[in-house]
Amino acid sequence: MVDMESPYSPPSPLEDSVINIPLYRDFVGTEDLQDISESISEEALSNLDVSEYHSSGLCSSSESSTVPDALTPASSPSSGVSGVVAGQEEFTSASLNLECRVCADRASGYHYGVHACEGCKGFFRRTIRLKLEYDKSIRFGRMPQSEKLKLKAEILTGEKEPFVIHDMDTLHLAEQTLVAKMVGTAGGLAEKDAEVRIFHCCQCTSVETVTELTEFAKSVPGFCNLDLNDQVTLLKYGVYEALFAMLASCMNKDGLLVAYGSGFITREFLKSLRRPISDMMEPKFQFAMKFNALGLDDSDLALFVAAIICCGDRPGLMNVPYIEQMQESIVHVLQLHLQNNHPDNTFLFPKLLQKLADLRQLVTEHAQLVQEIKKTEETSLHPLLQEIYRDMY
């Protein structure tokens, strides 16, 4: 018996008739069809069971010639190649493992001109259907799940409770961990009393804040146009008033955040230290409770600090009229900003101006305590702070 060649020839999964189906082009993308076609081996086609192919109904002449009465999923243009499309989708996602061009997640197909996942496809569909317009509020697309989990872990790790310093033991532990670099800058400081070590840490923080306030003052309009001597005078008399106003945000009735928020030293522990160190922080707590009650935000505080620095009644100023004009402009902007930012608090502006006098009194008392500490304690002032305190009051 002569073997006859079977009349059946399995169609290529990417025959022209299949490729030309609109839904198929939308799902896969024409630019990928050639690569996918070449990647399917002859072995995969040879494993295709002819009987299963006939039983699937794809080659049935009777079914192919039947015209449906209604539009159903079975009568859609892609229904005739449903097996091919399903196999192609599985091949594309599993073998090629394409990434979403928007968020780098796993792509489910070719949507709206690019390979995209289901989430981004839905986003574009809603945007086009509803004709939405978005502001450029972020420069990234949808975050992949892996990056989202990593970012969430970093945030949770950074939200540790501050280390509480409430006695000498916890103070010693904090000095070894939180503020080791600050304390270690002075030779032999570890052998000195706790009061001296705390005063040294306060100086380190003050020097850093004074440096930041100097840079902030340069950003105030008109400040850099002043004579250099006037700039130095304004900073010399204004930085500690601004420092104590900013320090209030790190305080509550129970204590003070230290070491960039990683530590919390209790108010009662500071009171337990010997004089005059114990007298240094209590007035700041009393001022902070009243100042924090005003409910200022960062923008309010920035304008208030600018008004503190640009004060025309500082001793030794040369260009007083210009500085007074600067302060008037800043105070006027502060008033308008408070009215807009706190419309229900009518008396916030006059209350805030009263704090200027309170800050001056606070700095005067602080300078007197510093002079007393220099006489009674075995410590020295930082050169920058010495320059500020010299002939100040």
Coordinates of C-alpha atoms in Angstrom, one line a residue:
M1 CA 0.0 0.0 0.0
V2 CA 1.4 3.3 -1.0
D3 CA 1.5 5.9 1.6
M4 CA -0.3 9.0 0.5
E5 CA 0.5 12.4 1.8
S6 CA -2.1 13.7 4.1
P7 CA -4.1 16.5 2.5
Y8 CA -4.1 18.2 5.9
S9 CA -1.4 20.9 6.4
P10 CA -1.5 22.5 9.8
P11 CA -1.8 26.3 9.3
S12 CA 0.9 28.4 10.6
P13 CA -0.1 30.2 13.8
L14 CA 0.7 33.4 12.1
E15 CA -0.8 32.9 8.7
D16 CA -1.8 36.0 6.7
S17 CA -5.5 35.3 7.4
V18 CA -4.8 35.3 11.1
I19 CA -2.5 38.3 11.1
N20 CA -5.0 40.4 9.2
I21 CA -7.6 40.0 11.9
P22 CA -7.9 43.5 13.5
L23 CA -8.3 42.2 17.1
Y24 CA -5.3 40.0 16.7
R25 CA -3.2 42.9 15.5
D26 CA -4.3 45.0 18.5
F27 CA -3.5 42.2 21.0
V28 CA -0.1 41.2 19.8
G29 CA 1.3 44.1 17.8
T30 CA 2.5 43.9 14.2
E31 CA 6.1 44.7 14.9
D32 CA 6.4 41.5 17.1
L33 CA 4.7 39.1 14.7
Q34 CA 7.7 38.3 12.6
D35 CA 10.0 37.6 15.6
I36 CA 7.3 35.4 17.3
S37 CA 6.7 33.5 14.1
E38 CA 10.4 32.6 13.6
S39 CA 10.7 31.6 17.3
I40 CA 8.0 28.8 17.1
S41 CA 9.9 25.6 16.2
E42 CA 8.8 23.0 13.8
E43 CA 8.8 20.5 16.7
A44 CA 6.0 22.5 18.4
L45 CA 3.9 22.4 15.2
S46 CA 4.6 18.6 14.7
N47 CA 3.2 17.9 18.1
L48 CA -0.2 19.4 17.2
D49 CA -2.7 16.5 17.1
V50 CA -4.6 16.5 13.9
S51 CA -7.7 14.8 15.4
E52 CA -7.8 17.4 18.1
Y53 CA -7.5 20.1 15.5
H54 CA -10.5 18.7 13.6
S55 CA -12.6 18.1 16.7
S56 CA -12.0 21.7 17.8
G57 CA -14.2 22.8 14.9
L58 CA -11.6 25.1 13.3
C59 CA -11.5 23.1 10.1
S60 CA -15.2 22.2 10.0
S61 CA -16.6 23.4 6.7
S62 CA -20.1 23.3 8.0
E63 CA -19.4 25.5 10.9
S64 CA -17.2 27.9 8.9
S65 CA -19.9 28.4 6.4
T66 CA -22.6 29.1 9.0
V67 CA -23.6 32.7 9.3
P68 CA -24.7 33.6 12.9
D69 CA -28.0 35.4 13.4
A70 CA -26.6 37.5 16.2
L71 CA -23.3 38.9 17.2
T72 CA -21.9 36.6 19.9
P73 CA -18.4 35.9 21.2
A74 CA -18.4 32.8 19.0
S75 CA -19.1 34.9 15.9
S76 CA -16.5 37.6 16.5
P77 CA -13.7 37.9 14.0
S78 CA -11.2 36.5 16.5
S79 CA -13.3 33.4 17.5
G80 CA -12.0 31.4 14.6
V81 CA -8.5 31.7 15.9
S82 CA -9.2 31.6 19.6
G83 CA -6.9 28.6 20.2
V84 CA -4.1 30.4 18.3
V85 CA -4.6 33.7 20.1
A86 CA -4.7 32.0 23.5
G87 CA -1.5 30.0 22.7
Q88 CA 0.1 33.2 21.4
E89 CA -0.8 35.1 24.5
E90 CA 0.7 32.4 26.7
F91 CA 3.8 32.3 24.6
T92 CA 4.3 36.1 24.7
S93 CA 3.9 36.5 28.4
A94 CA 5.7 33.4 29.5
S95 CA 8.5 33.0 27.0
L96 CA 9.3 36.6 26.2
N97 CA 8.3 38.0 29.6
L98 CA 7.7 41.5 28.2
E99 CA 7.7 44.4 30.7
C100 CA 5.1 47.2 30.8
R101 CA 6.6 50.2 29.2
V102 CA 4.9 52.5 31.7
C103 CA 5.6 50.9 35.1
A104 CA 8.0 48.0 34.3
D105 CA 5.5 45.4 35.6
R106 CA 4.7 42.3 33.6
A107 CA 2.9 43.2 30.3
S108 CA -0.3 41.5 29.5
G109 CA -0.3 42.5 25.8
Y110 CA 0.0 45.3 23.3
H111 CA -2.4 48.1 24.3
Y112 CA -2.7 51.6 23.0
G113 CA 0.6 51.5 21.0
V114 CA 2.9 49.9 23.7
H115 CA 3.3 46.8 25.7
A116 CA 1.4 47.5 28.9
C117 CA 0.0 45.7 32.0
E118 CA -3.7 45.5 32.9
G119 CA -3.5 48.3 35.3
C120 CA -1.9 50.8 32.9
K121 CA -4.2 49.6 30.1
G122 CA -7.2 50.5 32.3
F123 CA -5.7 53.9 33.1
F124 CA -5.3 54.8 29.4
R125 CA -8.7 53.5 28.6
R126 CA -10.3 55.7 31.3
T127 CA -8.2 58.6 30.1
I128 CA -9.3 58.3 26.5
R129 CA -12.9 57.4 27.2
L130 CA -13.5 60.2 29.7
K131 CA -11.1 62.7 28.0
L132 CA -9.3 63.4 31.2
E133 CA -6.4 65.8 31.6
Y134 CA -3.8 65.4 34.3
D135 CA -1.4 67.7 36.0
K136 CA 2.3 66.8 35.9
S137 CA 2.4 66.2 39.7
I138 CA 4.8 63.3 39.5
R139 CA 7.5 62.3 37.0
F140 CA 7.0 58.5 37.4
G141 CA 4.3 56.1 36.3
R142 CA 2.6 53.5 38.3
M143 CA 5.2 52.0 40.8
P144 CA 6.0 48.3 40.3
Q145 CA 5.0 46.0 43.2
S146 CA 8.6 45.1 44.0
E147 CA 9.7 48.7 44.3
K148 CA 6.6 49.6 46.2
L149 CA 7.3 46.9 48.8
K150 CA 10.9 48.0 49.1
L151 CA 10.0 51.7 49.6
K152 CA 7.4 50.7 52.2
A153 CA 10.0 48.7 54.1
E154 CA 12.4 51.7 54.1
I155 CA 9.6 54.0 55.4
L156 CA 8.7 51.6 58.1
T157 CA 12.3 51.2 59.1
G158 CA 12.8 55.0 59.3
E159 CA 9.8 55.4 61.6
K160 CA 11.5 54.2 64.7
E161 CA 10.6 55.7 68.0
P162 CA 13.3 58.1 69.3
F163 CA 15.6 56.8 72.0
V164 CA 14.4 58.3 75.4
I165 CA 17.1 59.9 77.6
H166 CA 15.7 60.1 81.1
D167 CA 18.7 59.3 83.4
M168 CA 22.5 59.1 83.4
D169 CA 22.6 55.6 82.1
T170 CA 20.5 56.4 79.1
L171 CA 22.5 59.6 78.6
H172 CA 25.7 57.6 78.5
L173 CA 24.2 55.1 76.0
A174 CA 22.9 57.9 73.8
E175 CA 26.4 59.5 73.8
Q176 CA 27.9 56.3 72.5
T177 CA 25.3 55.8 69.7
L178 CA 23.4 58.9 68.7
V179 CA 25.8 61.8 69.3
A180 CA 29.2 60.0 69.4
K181 CA 30.6 62.1 66.6
M182 CA 29.5 65.4 68.2
V183 CA 30.8 64.5 71.7
G184 CA 34.1 63.1 70.3
T185 CA 35.2 66.3 68.7
A186 CA 36.6 67.7 72.0
G187 CA 39.5 65.8 73.6
G188 CA 38.9 64.5 77.1
L189 CA 35.2 65.4 77.1
A190 CA 34.1 61.9 78.1
E191 CA 35.7 62.2 81.5
K192 CA 33.9 65.5 82.3
D193 CA 30.5 65.8 84.0
A194 CA 27.3 65.1 82.3
E195 CA 26.3 68.8 82.5
V196 CA 29.4 69.8 80.5
R197 CA 28.9 67.1 77.9
I198 CA 25.3 68.2 77.4
F199 CA 26.4 71.9 77.1
H200 CA 28.9 70.8 74.5
C201 CA 26.3 69.0 72.4
C202 CA 24.1 72.1 72.6
Q203 CA 26.9 74.2 71.2
C204 CA 27.4 71.8 68.3
T205 CA 23.7 72.0 67.4
S206 CA 23.7 75.8 67.8
V207 CA 26.7 76.2 65.4
E208 CA 25.0 74.0 62.8
T209 CA 21.8 76.0 63.1
V210 CA 23.6 79.3 62.9
T211 CA 25.2 78.2 59.7
E212 CA 21.9 77.2 58.2
L213 CA 20.3 80.5 59.2
T214 CA 23.2 82.4 57.5
E215 CA 22.4 80.6 54.3
F216 CA 18.7 81.3 54.8
A217 CA 19.4 85.0 55.3
K218 CA 21.2 85.2 52.0
S219 CA 18.0 84.1 50.3
V220 CA 15.9 87.0 51.8
P221 CA 15.4 89.6 49.0
G222 CA 17.7 92.6 49.5
F223 CA 19.9 91.0 52.2
C224 CA 22.9 90.4 50.0
N225 CA 22.7 94.1 48.8
L226 CA 23.5 95.3 52.3
D227 CA 27.0 96.3 53.4
L228 CA 28.9 93.3 54.8
N229 CA 29.1 94.9 58.2
D230 CA 25.3 95.3 58.3
Q231 CA 24.8 91.7 57.3
V232 CA 27.1 90.5 60.1
T233 CA 25.3 92.7 62.6
L234 CA 21.9 91.5 61.7
L235 CA 23.0 87.9 61.9
K236 CA 24.8 88.4 65.2
Y237 CA 21.8 89.8 66.9
G238 CA 19.1 87.8 65.1
V239 CA 20.3 84.2 64.9
Y240 CA 19.6 83.2 68.5
E241 CA 16.1 84.7 68.4
A242 CA 15.4 82.8 65.2
L243 CA 17.1 79.7 66.7
F244 CA 14.8 79.6 69.8
A245 CA 11.7 80.2 67.6
M246 CA 12.7 77.2 65.5
L247 CA 13.6 75.1 68.5
A248 CA 10.0 75.3 69.7
S249 CA 9.0 72.8 67.0
C250 CA 11.2 70.2 68.5
M251 CA 9.7 70.6 72.0
N252 CA 6.6 69.6 73.9
K253 CA 5.6 69.7 77.5
D254 CA 7.5 66.5 78.2
G255 CA 10.9 66.9 76.5
L256 CA 13.0 67.8 73.5
L257 CA 14.0 66.0 70.4
V258 CA 17.7 65.7 69.9
A259 CA 20.2 64.2 67.4
Y260 CA 18.0 64.9 64.4
G261 CA 15.0 63.4 66.0
S262 CA 16.6 60.1 66.8
G263 CA 16.7 60.9 70.6
F264 CA 14.3 62.5 73.1
I265 CA 15.6 64.0 76.3
T266 CA 13.0 64.4 79.0
R267 CA 12.2 67.7 80.6
E268 CA 12.4 66.3 84.1
F269 CA 15.9 64.9 83.4
L270 CA 17.1 68.4 82.3
K271 CA 15.6 69.8 85.5
S272 CA 17.6 67.3 87.6
L273 CA 20.9 68.6 86.4
R274 CA 22.9 71.0 88.5
R275 CA 22.7 74.7 88.1
P276 CA 23.3 76.7 85.9
I277 CA 22.8 74.0 83.3
S278 CA 19.4 73.1 84.7
D279 CA 18.3 76.7 84.4
M280 CA 19.2 76.9 80.7
M281 CA 16.4 74.9 79.1
E282 CA 13.4 75.5 81.3
P283 CA 12.7 79.0 80.0
K284 CA 12.8 77.6 76.4
F285 CA 10.2 75.0 77.3
Q286 CA 7.9 77.7 78.7
F287 CA 8.3 79.8 75.6
A288 CA 7.8 76.8 73.3
M289 CA 4.5 75.8 74.9
K290 CA 3.0 79.3 74.1
F291 CA 4.6 79.6 70.7
N292 CA 3.4 76.2 69.6
A293 CA -0.1 77.0 70.6
L294 CA -0.2 79.5 67.7
G295 CA -0.2 76.6 65.3
L296 CA 2.3 78.0 62.8
D297 CA 3.4 75.9 59.8
D298 CA 6.7 76.0 58.0
S299 CA 5.8 78.8 55.7
D300 CA 4.6 81.0 58.6
L301 CA 7.8 80.3 60.5
A302 CA 10.0 81.1 57.5
L303 CA 8.5 84.5 57.1
F304 CA 8.7 85.1 60.9
V305 CA 12.4 84.2 60.9
A306 CA 13.0 86.5 58.0
A307 CA 11.3 89.3 59.9
I308 CA 13.5 88.6 63.0
I309 CA 16.7 88.7 61.0
C310 CA 15.9 91.9 59.1
C311 CA 15.3 94.1 62.1
G312 CA 16.3 97.8 61.7
D313 CA 16.8 98.6 65.4
R314 CA 19.9 96.4 65.9
P315 CA 22.9 98.4 67.4
G316 CA 25.6 99.4 65.0
L317 CA 23.7 99.3 61.7
M318 CA 24.7 101.8 59.0
N319 CA 21.9 101.6 56.4
V320 CA 19.0 101.7 58.8
P321 CA 16.3 103.1 56.4
Y322 CA 16.9 100.4 53.9
I323 CA 16.7 97.6 56.5
E324 CA 13.6 99.1 58.0
Q325 CA 12.0 99.1 54.6
M326 CA 13.0 95.4 54.1
Q327 CA 11.4 94.5 57.5
E328 CA 8.2 96.4 56.7
S329 CA 7.8 94.5 53.4
I330 CA 8.4 91.2 55.1
V331 CA 6.0 91.9 58.0
H332 CA 3.4 93.0 55.4
V333 CA 3.8 89.8 53.5
L334 CA 3.6 87.8 56.8
Q335 CA 0.3 89.5 57.7
L336 CA -1.2 88.7 54.3
H337 CA 0.1 85.2 54.5
L338 CA -1.4 84.6 58.0
Q339 CA -4.8 86.0 56.9
N340 CA -4.8 83.6 54.0
N341 CA -3.3 80.6 55.8
H342 CA -5.3 81.1 59.1
P343 CA -8.5 82.9 58.1
D344 CA -10.3 81.9 61.3
N345 CA -7.5 83.2 63.6
T346 CA -8.0 87.0 63.5
F347 CA -5.6 87.8 66.3
L348 CA -2.7 85.5 65.2
F349 CA -0.7 88.4 63.6
P350 CA -0.6 90.6 66.7
K351 CA 0.1 87.6 68.9
L352 CA 3.0 86.7 66.7
L353 CA 4.5 90.2 66.9
Q354 CA 4.4 90.0 70.7
K355 CA 6.6 87.0 70.5
L356 CA 9.4 89.2 69.1
A357 CA 9.7 90.9 72.5
D358 CA 9.6 87.5 74.3
L359 CA 12.4 86.2 72.1
R360 CA 14.6 89.2 72.9
Q361 CA 14.1 88.7 76.6
L362 CA 14.8 84.9 76.2
V363 CA 18.1 85.6 74.4
T364 CA 19.2 88.1 77.0
E365 CA 18.7 85.6 79.8
H366 CA 20.4 82.9 77.8
A367 CA 23.5 85.1 77.2
Q368 CA 23.7 85.8 80.9
L369 CA 23.6 82.1 81.7
V370 CA 26.3 81.3 79.2
Q371 CA 28.6 83.9 80.8
E372 CA 27.9 82.2 84.2
I373 CA 28.6 78.7 82.8
K374 CA 31.9 80.0 81.4
K375 CA 32.9 81.1 84.9
T376 CA 31.7 78.0 86.9
E377 CA 32.2 75.1 84.5
E378 CA 35.3 73.7 82.9
T379 CA 34.3 74.3 79.4
S380 CA 34.8 76.8 76.5
L381 CA 32.7 78.3 73.8
H382 CA 32.9 77.6 70.2
P383 CA 34.7 80.4 68.3
L384 CA 31.6 81.2 66.2
L385 CA 29.5 81.5 69.4
Q386 CA 32.1 83.6 71.1
E387 CA 31.9 86.0 68.2
I388 CA 28.1 86.2 68.6
Y389 CA 28.1 86.7 72.3
R390 CA 30.9 89.2 72.4
D391 CA 29.6 92.7 73.3
M392 CA 26.1 91.4 72.5
Y393 CA 24.3 92.4 75.7

